[in-house]
Amino acid sequence: MVSGISTAGLGLPDYQRALLQHATYIEALQACGLQVTVLPADEDFPDSTFVEDAAVLTPACAIIARPGAASRKPEAELIAPVIDQFYTRIHAIEAPGTLEGGDIMMVGQYFYIGLSERTNRAGADQLIGILNRYGMQGSVVELADVLHLKTGLGYLENNKLLATGEFLAEPEFQQYKLLPVDPHEAYAANSVWINGTVLTPMGFPKTRTQIELAGYKVLEVDVSEFQKLDGGLSCLSLRF
Ligand code: CIR
């Protein structure tokens, strides 16, 4: 994973530390009541620890993604047999579409799709078409500064949305109770609601307090080594 794509400028991840953090992350998911399937590492794909990007999982069906990053494209084939164990209705994004799961934010039956360097219009259109077949809807949000949509957004259910930077003024997010994340803590916008608890990255006290004041129990998880690879908390798992 130390060879993963990175623009963070935070230096190389410490592999041993990353392994410990990954184990603690799994424990945090379990503490929230989830059953966790841990996949074997694939040394050929240094970014494959960010499994969230390889698929989109909805209550009705699964969609195998088609990563926009060239080095990550084969991750879709790697995740497919795993998804097969859990879903019967499985679709796939096809060329020329590209789509990475980090660009998809689920709000009930509605899916926001970030148009980014990784997810293109064709990929978004295909996803919307699949969602529509199951009575779900989706729409696109153009990204300016961030890697993925969920780099700067975290939906905490109950109509509450953690948001930072470019997303704060986005008209379609004004219908939510926005919890603005301090620009110095932007990384913590990628927090995850699981069964009433919010998992948030360690070391972002303002955001933690804000989430607590919004009425949630908070569990901090140290993912500093994954931050060095531009990866957030949500990217390390596929939750369904
Ligand atoms: C990448 O650039 O693809 C990885 N280094 C980070 C992916 C992070 N995934 C995510 O935000 N969903």
XYZ file of N, CA and C and ligand atoms in Angstrom, residues 4-6 47 50 52-53 69 72 100-102 118 147-148 151 229-232 234-235, ligand 1:
78
model
N 0.747 3.316 -3.167
C -0.533 3.813 -3.657
C -0.452 5.246 -4.185
N -1.480 5.626 -4.929
C -1.543 6.987 -5.485
C -1.674 7.975 -4.329
N -0.904 9.057 -4.399
C -0.985 10.040 -3.326
C -0.721 11.449 -3.819
N -3.641 0.356 -4.092
C -4.780 1.146 -3.617
C -6.003 0.275 -3.314
N -8.598 0.426 -0.446
C -9.732 1.365 -0.495
C -10.883 0.701 -1.261
N -13.929 0.634 -1.031
C -15.171 1.362 -1.309
C -15.263 1.813 -2.762
N -14.115 2.011 -3.381
C -14.133 2.543 -4.745
C -14.504 1.516 -5.804
N -8.965 5.598 -12.295
C -7.503 5.555 -12.217
C -7.025 4.285 -12.922
N -5.992 1.268 -11.044
C -7.011 0.663 -10.181
C -8.086 -0.096 -10.960
N -16.080 5.558 -9.466
C -15.465 5.016 -8.248
C -16.424 5.243 -7.082
N -16.539 4.243 -6.233
C -17.517 4.283 -5.145
C -17.379 5.488 -4.224
N -16.171 6.012 -4.086
C -15.973 7.196 -3.246
C -16.735 8.411 -3.746
N -12.213 10.793 -11.604
C -12.352 9.328 -11.580
C -13.719 8.839 -12.090
N -10.859 14.931 -4.406
C -10.679 13.696 -5.181
C -12.025 13.038 -5.457
N -12.753 12.759 -4.391
C -14.039 12.089 -4.505
C -15.107 12.925 -3.796
N -14.911 12.737 -0.183
C -13.746 13.350 0.449
C -14.210 14.557 1.269
N -2.403 8.525 1.781
C -2.714 8.051 0.417
C -4.029 8.643 -0.077
N -4.431 9.764 0.497
C -5.677 10.443 0.087
C -6.932 9.650 0.445
N -6.785 8.632 1.260
C -7.947 7.791 1.572
C -8.583 8.182 2.890
N -9.891 8.175 2.917
C -10.623 8.506 4.142
C -11.134 7.252 4.817
N -14.211 6.196 5.116
C -15.240 5.441 4.389
C -14.618 4.535 3.328
N -13.481 4.954 2.792
C -12.887 4.230 1.661
C -12.416 2.835 2.023
C -6.575 6.748 -4.882
O -6.033 7.778 -5.269
O -7.358 6.107 -5.597
C -6.262 6.236 -3.491
N -4.914 6.550 -3.173
C -7.212 6.834 -2.481
C -8.614 6.418 -2.684
C -9.515 6.975 -1.671
N -10.814 6.488 -1.817
C -11.903 7.192 -1.543
O -11.813 8.376 -1.245
N -13.066 6.579 -1.667
